[in-house]
mmCIF file of C-alpha atoms and ligand atoms in Angstrom:
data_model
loop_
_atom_site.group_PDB
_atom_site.id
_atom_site.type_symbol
_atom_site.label_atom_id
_atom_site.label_comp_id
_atom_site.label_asym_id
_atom_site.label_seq_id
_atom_site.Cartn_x
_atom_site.Cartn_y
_atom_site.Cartn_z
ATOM 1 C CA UNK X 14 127.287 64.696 136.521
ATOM 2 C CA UNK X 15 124.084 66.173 136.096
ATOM 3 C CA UNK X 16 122.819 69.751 136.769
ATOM 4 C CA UNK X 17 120.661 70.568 139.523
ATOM 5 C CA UNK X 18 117.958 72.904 138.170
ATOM 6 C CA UNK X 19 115.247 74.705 140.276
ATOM 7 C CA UNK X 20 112.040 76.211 139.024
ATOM 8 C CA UNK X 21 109.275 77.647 140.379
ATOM 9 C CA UNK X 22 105.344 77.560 139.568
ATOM 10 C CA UNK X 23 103.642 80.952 141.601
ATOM 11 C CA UNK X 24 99.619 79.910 142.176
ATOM 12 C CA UNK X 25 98.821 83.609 141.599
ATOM 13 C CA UNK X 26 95.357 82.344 140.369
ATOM 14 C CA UNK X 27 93.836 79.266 139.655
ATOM 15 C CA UNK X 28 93.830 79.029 135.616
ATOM 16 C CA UNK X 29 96.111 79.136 133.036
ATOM 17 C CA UNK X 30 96.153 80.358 129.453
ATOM 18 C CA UNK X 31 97.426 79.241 126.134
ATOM 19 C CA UNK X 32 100.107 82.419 126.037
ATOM 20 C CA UNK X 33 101.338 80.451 130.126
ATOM 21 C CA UNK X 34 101.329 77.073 128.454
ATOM 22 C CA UNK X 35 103.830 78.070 125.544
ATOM 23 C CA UNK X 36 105.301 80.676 127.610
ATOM 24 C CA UNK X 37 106.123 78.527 130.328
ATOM 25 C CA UNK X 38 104.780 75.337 130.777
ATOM 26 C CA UNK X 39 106.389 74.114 127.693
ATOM 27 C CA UNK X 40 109.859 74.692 128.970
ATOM 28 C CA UNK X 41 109.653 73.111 131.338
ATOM 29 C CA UNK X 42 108.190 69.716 129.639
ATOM 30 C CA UNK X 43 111.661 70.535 128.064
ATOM 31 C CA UNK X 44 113.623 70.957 130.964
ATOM 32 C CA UNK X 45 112.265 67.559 132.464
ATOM 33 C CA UNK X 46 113.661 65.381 128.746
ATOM 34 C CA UNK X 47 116.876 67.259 128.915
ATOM 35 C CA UNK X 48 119.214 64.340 130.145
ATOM 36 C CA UNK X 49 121.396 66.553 132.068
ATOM 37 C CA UNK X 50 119.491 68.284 134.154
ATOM 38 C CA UNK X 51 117.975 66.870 137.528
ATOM 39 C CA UNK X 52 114.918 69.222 137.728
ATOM 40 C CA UNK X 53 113.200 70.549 140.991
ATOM 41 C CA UNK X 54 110.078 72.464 140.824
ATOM 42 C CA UNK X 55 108.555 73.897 143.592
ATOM 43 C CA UNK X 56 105.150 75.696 143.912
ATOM 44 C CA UNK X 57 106.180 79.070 145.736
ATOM 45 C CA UNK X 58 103.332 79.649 147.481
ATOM 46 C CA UNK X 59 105.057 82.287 149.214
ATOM 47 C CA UNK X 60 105.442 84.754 146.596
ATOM 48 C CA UNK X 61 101.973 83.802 145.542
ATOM 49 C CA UNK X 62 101.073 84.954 149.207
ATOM 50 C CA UNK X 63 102.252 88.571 148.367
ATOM 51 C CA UNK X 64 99.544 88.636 145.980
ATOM 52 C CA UNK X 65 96.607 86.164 146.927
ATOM 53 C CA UNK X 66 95.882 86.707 150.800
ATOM 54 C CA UNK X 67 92.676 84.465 151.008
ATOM 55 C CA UNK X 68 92.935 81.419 153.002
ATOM 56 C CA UNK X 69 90.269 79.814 150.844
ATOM 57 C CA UNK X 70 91.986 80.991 147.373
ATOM 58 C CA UNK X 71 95.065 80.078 148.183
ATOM 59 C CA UNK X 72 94.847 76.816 148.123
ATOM 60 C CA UNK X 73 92.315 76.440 145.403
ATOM 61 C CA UNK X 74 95.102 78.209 143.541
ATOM 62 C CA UNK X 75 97.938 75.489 144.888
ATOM 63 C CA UNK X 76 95.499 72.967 143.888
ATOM 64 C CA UNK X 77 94.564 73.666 140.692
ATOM 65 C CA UNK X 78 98.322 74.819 139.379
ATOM 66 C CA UNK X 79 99.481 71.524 140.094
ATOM 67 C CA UNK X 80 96.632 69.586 138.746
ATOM 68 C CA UNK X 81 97.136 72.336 135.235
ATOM 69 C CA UNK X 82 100.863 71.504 135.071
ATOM 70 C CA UNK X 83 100.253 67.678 135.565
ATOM 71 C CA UNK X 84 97.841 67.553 133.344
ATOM 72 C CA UNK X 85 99.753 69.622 130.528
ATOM 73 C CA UNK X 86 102.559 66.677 130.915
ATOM 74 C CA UNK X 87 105.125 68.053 133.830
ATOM 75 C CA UNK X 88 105.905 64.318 134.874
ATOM 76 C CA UNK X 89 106.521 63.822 138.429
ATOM 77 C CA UNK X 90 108.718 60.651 137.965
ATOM 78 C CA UNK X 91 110.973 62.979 136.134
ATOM 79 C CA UNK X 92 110.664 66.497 138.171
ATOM 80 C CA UNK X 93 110.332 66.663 141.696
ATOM 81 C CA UNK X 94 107.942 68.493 142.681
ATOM 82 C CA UNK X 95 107.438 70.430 146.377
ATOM 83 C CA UNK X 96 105.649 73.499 148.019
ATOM 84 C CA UNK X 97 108.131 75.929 149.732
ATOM 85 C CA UNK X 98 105.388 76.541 151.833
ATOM 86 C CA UNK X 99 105.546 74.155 154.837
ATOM 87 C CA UNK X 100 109.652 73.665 154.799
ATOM 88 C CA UNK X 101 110.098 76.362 157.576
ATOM 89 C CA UNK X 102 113.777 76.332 156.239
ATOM 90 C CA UNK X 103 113.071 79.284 153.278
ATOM 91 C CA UNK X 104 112.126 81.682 155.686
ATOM 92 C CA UNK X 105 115.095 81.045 158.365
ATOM 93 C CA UNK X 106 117.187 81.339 155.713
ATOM 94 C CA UNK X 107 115.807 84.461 154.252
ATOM 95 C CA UNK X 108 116.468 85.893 157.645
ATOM 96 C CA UNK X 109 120.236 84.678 157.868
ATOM 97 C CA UNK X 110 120.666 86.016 154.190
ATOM 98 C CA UNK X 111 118.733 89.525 154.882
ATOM 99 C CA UNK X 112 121.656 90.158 157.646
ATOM 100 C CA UNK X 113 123.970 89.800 155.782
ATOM 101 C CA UNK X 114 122.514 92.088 152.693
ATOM 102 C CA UNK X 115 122.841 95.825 152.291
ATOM 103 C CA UNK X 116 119.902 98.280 151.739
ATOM 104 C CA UNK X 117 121.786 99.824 148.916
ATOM 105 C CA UNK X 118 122.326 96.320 146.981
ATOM 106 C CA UNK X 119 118.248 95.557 147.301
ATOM 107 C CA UNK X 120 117.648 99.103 146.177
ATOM 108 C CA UNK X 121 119.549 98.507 142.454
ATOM 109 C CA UNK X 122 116.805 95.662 142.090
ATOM 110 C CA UNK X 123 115.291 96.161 138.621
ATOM 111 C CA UNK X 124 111.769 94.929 139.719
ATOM 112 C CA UNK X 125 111.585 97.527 142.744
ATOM 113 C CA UNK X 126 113.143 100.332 140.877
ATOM 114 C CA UNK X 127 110.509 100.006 138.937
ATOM 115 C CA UNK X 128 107.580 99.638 141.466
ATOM 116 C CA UNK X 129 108.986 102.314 143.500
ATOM 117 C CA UNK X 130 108.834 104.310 140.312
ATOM 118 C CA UNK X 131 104.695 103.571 139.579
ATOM 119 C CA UNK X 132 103.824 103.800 143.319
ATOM 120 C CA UNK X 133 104.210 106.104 146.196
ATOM 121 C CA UNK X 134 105.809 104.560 149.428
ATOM 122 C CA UNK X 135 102.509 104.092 151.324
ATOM 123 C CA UNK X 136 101.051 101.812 148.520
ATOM 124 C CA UNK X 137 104.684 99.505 148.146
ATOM 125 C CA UNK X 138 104.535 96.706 150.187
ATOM 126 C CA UNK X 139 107.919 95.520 152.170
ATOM 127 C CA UNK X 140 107.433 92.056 150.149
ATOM 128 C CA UNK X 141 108.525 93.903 146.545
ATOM 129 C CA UNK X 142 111.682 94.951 148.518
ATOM 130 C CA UNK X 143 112.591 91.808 150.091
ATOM 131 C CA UNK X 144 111.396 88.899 147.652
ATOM 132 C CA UNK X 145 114.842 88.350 146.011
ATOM 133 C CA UNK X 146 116.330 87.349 149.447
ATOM 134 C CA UNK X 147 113.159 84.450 149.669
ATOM 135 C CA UNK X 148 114.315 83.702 145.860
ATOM 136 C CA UNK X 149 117.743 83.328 147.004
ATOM 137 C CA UNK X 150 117.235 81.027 149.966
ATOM 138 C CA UNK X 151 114.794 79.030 147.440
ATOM 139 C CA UNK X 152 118.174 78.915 145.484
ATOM 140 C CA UNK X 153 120.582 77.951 147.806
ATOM 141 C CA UNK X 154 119.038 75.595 150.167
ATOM 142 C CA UNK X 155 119.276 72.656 147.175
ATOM 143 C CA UNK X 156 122.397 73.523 145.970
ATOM 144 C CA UNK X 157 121.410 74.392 142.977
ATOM 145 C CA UNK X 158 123.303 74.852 139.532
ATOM 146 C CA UNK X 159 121.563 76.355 137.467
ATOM 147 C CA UNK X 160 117.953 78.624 137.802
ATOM 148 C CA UNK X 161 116.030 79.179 134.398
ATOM 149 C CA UNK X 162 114.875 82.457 134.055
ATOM 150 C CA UNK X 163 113.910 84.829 131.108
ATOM 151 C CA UNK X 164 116.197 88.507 131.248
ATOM 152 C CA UNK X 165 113.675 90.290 134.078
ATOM 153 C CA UNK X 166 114.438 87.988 136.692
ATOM 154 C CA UNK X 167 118.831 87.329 136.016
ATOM 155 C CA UNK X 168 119.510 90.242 138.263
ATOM 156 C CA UNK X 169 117.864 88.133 141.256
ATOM 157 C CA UNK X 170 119.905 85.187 140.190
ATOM 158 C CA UNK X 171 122.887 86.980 140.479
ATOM 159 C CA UNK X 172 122.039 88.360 143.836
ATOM 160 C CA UNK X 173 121.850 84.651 144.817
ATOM 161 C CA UNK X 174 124.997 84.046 143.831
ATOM 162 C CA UNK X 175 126.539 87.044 145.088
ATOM 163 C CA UNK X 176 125.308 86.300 148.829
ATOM 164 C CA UNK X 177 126.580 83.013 148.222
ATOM 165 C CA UNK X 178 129.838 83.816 147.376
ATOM 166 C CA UNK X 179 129.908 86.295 150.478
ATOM 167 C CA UNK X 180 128.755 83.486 152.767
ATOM 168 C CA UNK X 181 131.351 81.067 151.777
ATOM 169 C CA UNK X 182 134.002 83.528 152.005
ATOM 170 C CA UNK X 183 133.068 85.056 155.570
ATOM 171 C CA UNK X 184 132.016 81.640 157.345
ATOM 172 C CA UNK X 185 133.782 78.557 154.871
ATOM 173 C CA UNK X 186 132.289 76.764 151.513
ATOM 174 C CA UNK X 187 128.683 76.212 152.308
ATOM 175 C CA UNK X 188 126.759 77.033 149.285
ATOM 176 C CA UNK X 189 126.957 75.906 145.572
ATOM 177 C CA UNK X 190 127.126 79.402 143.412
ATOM 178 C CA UNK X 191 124.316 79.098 140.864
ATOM 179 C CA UNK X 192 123.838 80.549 137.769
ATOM 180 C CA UNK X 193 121.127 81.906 135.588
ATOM 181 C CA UNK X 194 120.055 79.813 132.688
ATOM 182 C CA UNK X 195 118.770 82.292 130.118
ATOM 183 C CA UNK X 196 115.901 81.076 128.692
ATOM 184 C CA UNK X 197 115.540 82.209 124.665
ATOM 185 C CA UNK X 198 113.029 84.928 124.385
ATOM 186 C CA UNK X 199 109.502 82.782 123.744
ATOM 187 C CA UNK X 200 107.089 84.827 121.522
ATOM 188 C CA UNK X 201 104.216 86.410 123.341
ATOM 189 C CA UNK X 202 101.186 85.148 122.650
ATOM 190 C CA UNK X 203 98.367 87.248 121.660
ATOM 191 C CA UNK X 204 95.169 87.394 123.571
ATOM 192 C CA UNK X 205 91.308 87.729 121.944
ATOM 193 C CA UNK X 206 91.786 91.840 121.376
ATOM 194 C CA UNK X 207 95.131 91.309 120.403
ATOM 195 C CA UNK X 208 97.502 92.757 123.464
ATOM 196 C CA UNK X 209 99.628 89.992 125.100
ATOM 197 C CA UNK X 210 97.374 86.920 126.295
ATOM 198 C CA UNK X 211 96.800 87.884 130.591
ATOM 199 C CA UNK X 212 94.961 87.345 132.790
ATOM 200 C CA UNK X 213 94.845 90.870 133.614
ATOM 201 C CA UNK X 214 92.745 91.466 130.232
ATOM 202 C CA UNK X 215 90.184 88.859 130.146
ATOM 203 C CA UNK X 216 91.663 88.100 126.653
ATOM 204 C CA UNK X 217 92.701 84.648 127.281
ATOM 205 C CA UNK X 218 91.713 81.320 125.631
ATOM 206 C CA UNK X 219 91.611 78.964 129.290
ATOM 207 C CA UNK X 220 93.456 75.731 128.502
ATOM 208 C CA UNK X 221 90.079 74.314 130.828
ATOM 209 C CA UNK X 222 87.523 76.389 128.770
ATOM 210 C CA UNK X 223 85.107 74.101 127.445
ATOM 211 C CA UNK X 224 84.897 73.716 123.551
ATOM 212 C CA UNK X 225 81.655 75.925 123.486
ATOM 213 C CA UNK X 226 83.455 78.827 125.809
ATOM 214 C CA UNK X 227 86.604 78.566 123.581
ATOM 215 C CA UNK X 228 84.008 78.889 120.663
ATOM 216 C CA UNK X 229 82.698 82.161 121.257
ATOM 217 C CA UNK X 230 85.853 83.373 122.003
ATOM 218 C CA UNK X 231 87.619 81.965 119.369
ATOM 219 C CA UNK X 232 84.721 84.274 116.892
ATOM 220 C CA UNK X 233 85.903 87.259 119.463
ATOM 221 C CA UNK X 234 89.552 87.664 117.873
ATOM 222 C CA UNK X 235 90.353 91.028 116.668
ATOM 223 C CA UNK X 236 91.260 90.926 113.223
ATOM 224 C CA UNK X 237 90.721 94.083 110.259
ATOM 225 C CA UNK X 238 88.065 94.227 107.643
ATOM 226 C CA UNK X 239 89.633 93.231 104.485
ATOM 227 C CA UNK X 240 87.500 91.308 102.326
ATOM 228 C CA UNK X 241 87.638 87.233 101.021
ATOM 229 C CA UNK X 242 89.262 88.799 98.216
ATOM 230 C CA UNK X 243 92.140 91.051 99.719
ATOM 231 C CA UNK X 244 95.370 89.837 99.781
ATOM 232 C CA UNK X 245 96.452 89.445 103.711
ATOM 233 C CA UNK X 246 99.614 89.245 105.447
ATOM 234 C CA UNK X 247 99.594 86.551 108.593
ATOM 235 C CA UNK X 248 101.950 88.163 110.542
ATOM 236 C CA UNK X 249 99.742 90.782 111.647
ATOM 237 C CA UNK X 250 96.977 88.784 112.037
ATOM 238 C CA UNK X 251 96.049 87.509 115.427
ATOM 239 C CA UNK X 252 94.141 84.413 114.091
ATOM 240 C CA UNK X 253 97.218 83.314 112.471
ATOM 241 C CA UNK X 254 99.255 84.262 115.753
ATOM 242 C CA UNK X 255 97.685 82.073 117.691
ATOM 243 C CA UNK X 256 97.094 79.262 115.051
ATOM 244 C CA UNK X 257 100.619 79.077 114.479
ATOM 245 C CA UNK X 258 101.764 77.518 117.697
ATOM 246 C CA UNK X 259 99.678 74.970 116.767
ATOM 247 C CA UNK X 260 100.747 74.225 113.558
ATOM 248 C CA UNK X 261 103.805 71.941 111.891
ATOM 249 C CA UNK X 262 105.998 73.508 109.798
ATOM 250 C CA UNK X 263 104.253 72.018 106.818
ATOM 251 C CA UNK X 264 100.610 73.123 108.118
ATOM 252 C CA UNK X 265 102.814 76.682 108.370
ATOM 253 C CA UNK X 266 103.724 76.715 104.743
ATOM 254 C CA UNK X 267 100.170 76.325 103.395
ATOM 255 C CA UNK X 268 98.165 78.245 106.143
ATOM 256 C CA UNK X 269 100.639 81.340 105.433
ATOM 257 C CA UNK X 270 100.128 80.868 101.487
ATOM 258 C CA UNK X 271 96.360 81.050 102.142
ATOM 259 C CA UNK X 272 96.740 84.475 103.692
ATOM 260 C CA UNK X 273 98.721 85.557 100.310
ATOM 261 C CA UNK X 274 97.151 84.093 98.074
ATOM 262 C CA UNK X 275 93.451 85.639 97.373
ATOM 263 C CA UNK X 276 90.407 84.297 99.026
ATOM 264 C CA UNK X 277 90.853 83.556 103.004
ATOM 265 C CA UNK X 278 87.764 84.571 104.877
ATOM 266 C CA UNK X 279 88.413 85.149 108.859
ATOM 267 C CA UNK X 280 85.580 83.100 109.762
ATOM 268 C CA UNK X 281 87.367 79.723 107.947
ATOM 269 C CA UNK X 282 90.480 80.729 109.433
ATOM 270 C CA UNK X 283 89.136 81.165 112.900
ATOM 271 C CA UNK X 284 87.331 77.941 112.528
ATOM 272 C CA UNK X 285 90.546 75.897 112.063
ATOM 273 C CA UNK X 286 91.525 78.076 114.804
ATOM 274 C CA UNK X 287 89.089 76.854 116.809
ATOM 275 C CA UNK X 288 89.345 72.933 116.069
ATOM 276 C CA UNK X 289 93.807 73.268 116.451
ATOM 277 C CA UNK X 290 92.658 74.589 120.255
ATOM 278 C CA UNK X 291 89.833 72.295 120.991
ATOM 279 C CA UNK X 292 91.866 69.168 119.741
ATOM 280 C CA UNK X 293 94.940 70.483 121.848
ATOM 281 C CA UNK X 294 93.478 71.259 125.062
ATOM 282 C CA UNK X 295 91.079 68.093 124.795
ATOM 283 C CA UNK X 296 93.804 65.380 126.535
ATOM 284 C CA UNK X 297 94.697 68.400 128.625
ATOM 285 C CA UNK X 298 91.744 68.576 130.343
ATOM 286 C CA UNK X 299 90.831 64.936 130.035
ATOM 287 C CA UNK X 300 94.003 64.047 132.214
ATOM 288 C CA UNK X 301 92.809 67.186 134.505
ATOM 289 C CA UNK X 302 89.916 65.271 135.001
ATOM 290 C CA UNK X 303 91.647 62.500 136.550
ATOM 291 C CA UNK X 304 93.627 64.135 138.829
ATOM 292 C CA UNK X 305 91.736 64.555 142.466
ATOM 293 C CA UNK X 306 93.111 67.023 145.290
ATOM 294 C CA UNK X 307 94.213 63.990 147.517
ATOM 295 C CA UNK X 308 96.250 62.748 144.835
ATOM 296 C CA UNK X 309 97.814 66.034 144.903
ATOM 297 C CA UNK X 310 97.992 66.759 148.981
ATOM 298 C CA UNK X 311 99.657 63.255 149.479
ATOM 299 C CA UNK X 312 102.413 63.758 146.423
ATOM 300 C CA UNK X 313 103.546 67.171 147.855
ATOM 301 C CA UNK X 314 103.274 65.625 151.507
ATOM 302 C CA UNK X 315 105.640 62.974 150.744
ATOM 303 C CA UNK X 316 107.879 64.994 148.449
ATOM 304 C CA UNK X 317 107.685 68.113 150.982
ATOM 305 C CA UNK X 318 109.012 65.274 153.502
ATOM 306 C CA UNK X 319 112.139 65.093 151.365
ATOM 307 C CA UNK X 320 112.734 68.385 150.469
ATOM 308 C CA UNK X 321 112.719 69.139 154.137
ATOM 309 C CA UNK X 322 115.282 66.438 154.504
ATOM 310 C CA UNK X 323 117.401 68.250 152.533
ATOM 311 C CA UNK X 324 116.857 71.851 153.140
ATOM 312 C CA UNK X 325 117.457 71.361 156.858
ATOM 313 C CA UNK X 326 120.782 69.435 156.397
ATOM 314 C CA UNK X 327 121.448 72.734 154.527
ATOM 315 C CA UNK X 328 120.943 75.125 157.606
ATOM 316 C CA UNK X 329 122.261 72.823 160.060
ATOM 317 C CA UNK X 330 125.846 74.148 157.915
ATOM 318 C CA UNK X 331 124.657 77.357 158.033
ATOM 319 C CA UNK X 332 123.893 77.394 161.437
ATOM 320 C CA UNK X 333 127.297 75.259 162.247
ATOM 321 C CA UNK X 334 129.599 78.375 160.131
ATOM 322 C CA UNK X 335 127.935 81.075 161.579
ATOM 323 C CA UNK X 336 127.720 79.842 165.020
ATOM 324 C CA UNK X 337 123.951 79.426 165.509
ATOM 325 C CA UNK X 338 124.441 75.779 166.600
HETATM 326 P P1 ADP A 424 99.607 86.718 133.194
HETATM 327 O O1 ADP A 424 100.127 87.810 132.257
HETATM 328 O O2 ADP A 424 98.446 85.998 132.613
HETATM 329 O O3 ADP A 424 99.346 87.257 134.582
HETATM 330 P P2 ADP A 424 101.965 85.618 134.374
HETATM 331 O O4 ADP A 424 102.589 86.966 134.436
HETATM 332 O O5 ADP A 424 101.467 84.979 135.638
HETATM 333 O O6 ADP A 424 100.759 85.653 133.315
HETATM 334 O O7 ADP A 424 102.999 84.667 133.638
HETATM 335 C C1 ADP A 424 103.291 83.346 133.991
HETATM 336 C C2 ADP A 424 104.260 82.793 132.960
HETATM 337 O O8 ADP A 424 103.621 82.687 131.679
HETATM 338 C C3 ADP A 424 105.499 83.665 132.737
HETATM 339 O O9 ADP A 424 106.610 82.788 132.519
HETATM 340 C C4 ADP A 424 105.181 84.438 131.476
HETATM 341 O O10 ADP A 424 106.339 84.807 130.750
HETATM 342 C C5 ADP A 424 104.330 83.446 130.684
HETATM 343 N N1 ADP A 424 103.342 84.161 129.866
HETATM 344 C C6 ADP A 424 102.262 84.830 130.343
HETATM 345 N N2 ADP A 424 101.528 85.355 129.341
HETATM 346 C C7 ADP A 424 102.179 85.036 128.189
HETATM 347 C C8 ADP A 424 101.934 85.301 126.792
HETATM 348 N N3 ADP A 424 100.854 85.979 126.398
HETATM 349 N N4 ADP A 424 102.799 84.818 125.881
HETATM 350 C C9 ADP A 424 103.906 84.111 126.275
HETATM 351 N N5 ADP A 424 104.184 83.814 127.567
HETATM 352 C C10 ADP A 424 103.340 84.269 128.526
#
């Protein structure tokens, strides 16, 4: 039988980058042709609401994430795709699951250690505390087998399956116990100056930028002053780190002999650069084009129909065990 697998896409702006797109856009295109998985994605607009409180932005953000992740080939015949948002169910179970969870357990939470550390009280929001119990009804409402998630985010996994377990053993078998799917450690991509492609930096190569934006950033990228002549080594360079994802493994074996062998000027290199990106975002943004926001509205109507379907099956149970109904 297959697995159920659950992923979320947070709208915590309204573009994405190159470093997103091989980060995490690509595994899930991978997720989606792996035969034994049944893949749900939903849009959690409400974690994106602990970060993005503007009516107006909010759903520009909603809007344009799924129109990006369409566009960039997440298929909707094979993933289903929903917003948590309107199935009241996430929240009602967040409260039946925050009951039922001690202070102390939230507290050993990697991500709020670690806020709690970098801010004083009065600038910590209750959200950074509490978000892992939201995760976990996410979870548990679809009876879910397995979450993806890179190392940061196992902790919250296991939470989910922790509460689970205690559920099932104080009121009867309701949920399914998921499990983290470790996803192998994808290479950061580097932005323009070289740190880690964010939008935090204004580093990023858009995958919407238009071939004449992309251009000028494209002549932007750090790289050191060694002349035609010098001898170079790619791995340092942040041309080559970005040109590589591009490349095949046979375009890899001659680009990276360039770099050794004498006579590679930055400006050729960032050219090719320049035409890999333009040539790969180009379908990208043509399919983009096609995609209109009541396309979008009526999909996650009629899938956020379903989803509710199912999530509120799930708390009728939970309401049965714990004597709520
Ligand atoms: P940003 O740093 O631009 O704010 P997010 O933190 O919203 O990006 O990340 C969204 C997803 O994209 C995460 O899965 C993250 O691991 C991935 N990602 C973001 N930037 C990069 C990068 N430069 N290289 C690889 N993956 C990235």
């Amino acid at each position: 039988m297959k697995k159920r697998v659950i992923t979320a896409l947070t709208p915590s702006s309204d573009q994405l980058h190159i470093g997103n797109y091989f980060g995490a856009i690509k595994q899930m295109i991978d997720l989606q042709n792996n035969e034994d998985y049944e893949v749900l994605m939903f849009i959690s607009s409400l974690h994106a609401f602990t970060k993005v409180q503007d009516a107006a932005q909010l759903r520009h953000n909603i809007s344009m994430f799924v129109k990006i992740y369409l566009a960039c080939g997440v298929d909707p015949e094979r993933i289903f795709m929903f917003d948590q948002a309107p199935i009241a169910w996430h929240t009602q179970l967040t409260w039946i699951l925050s009951c039922m969870t001690h202070m102390w357990f939230m507290q050993r939470m990697h991500v709020y250690k670690d806020a709690a550390a970098k801010w004083t009280a009065d600038a910590l929001n209750v959200w950074m505390f509490c978000y892992p119990i939201l995760m976990a009804a996410d979870i548990l409402l679809y009876d879910i087998d397995l979450v993806p998630v890179g190392q940061d985010q196992k902790q919250h996994v296991e939470y989910a399956r922790d509460i689970a377990e205690k559920f099932n053993r104080q009121f009867g078998d309701v949920f399914v116990l998921p499990d983290a799917l470790i996803q192998s450690e994808v290479a950061v991509v580097p932005g323009i100056d070289g740190r880690k492609m964010s939008k935090s930096y204004d580093n990023f190569l858009w995958l919407l930028d238009t071939p004449e934006v992309l251009k000028k950033k494209v002549k932007l990228i750090v790289t050191d002053a060694l002349p035609i002549e010098a001898v170079k080594n790619p791995d340092t360079c942040n041309v080559y780190n970005i040109l590589k994802l591009f490349l095949s493994p046979e375009e890899d074996i001659i680009v990276r002999k360039r770099y050794t062998d004498w006579g590679l000027g930055y400006g050729v290199i960032k050219e090719e650069l320049y035409q890999k990106v333009v040539e790969f975002v180009a379908p990208i943004q043509h399919r983009f084009s096609q995609l209109d926001d009541t396309m979008i509205e009526q999909m996650l109507l009629a899938n956020g129909q379903k989803a509710n379907d199912i999530a509120s099956k799930k708390i009728e149970q939970v309401y049965k065990a714990v004597g709520l109904l």
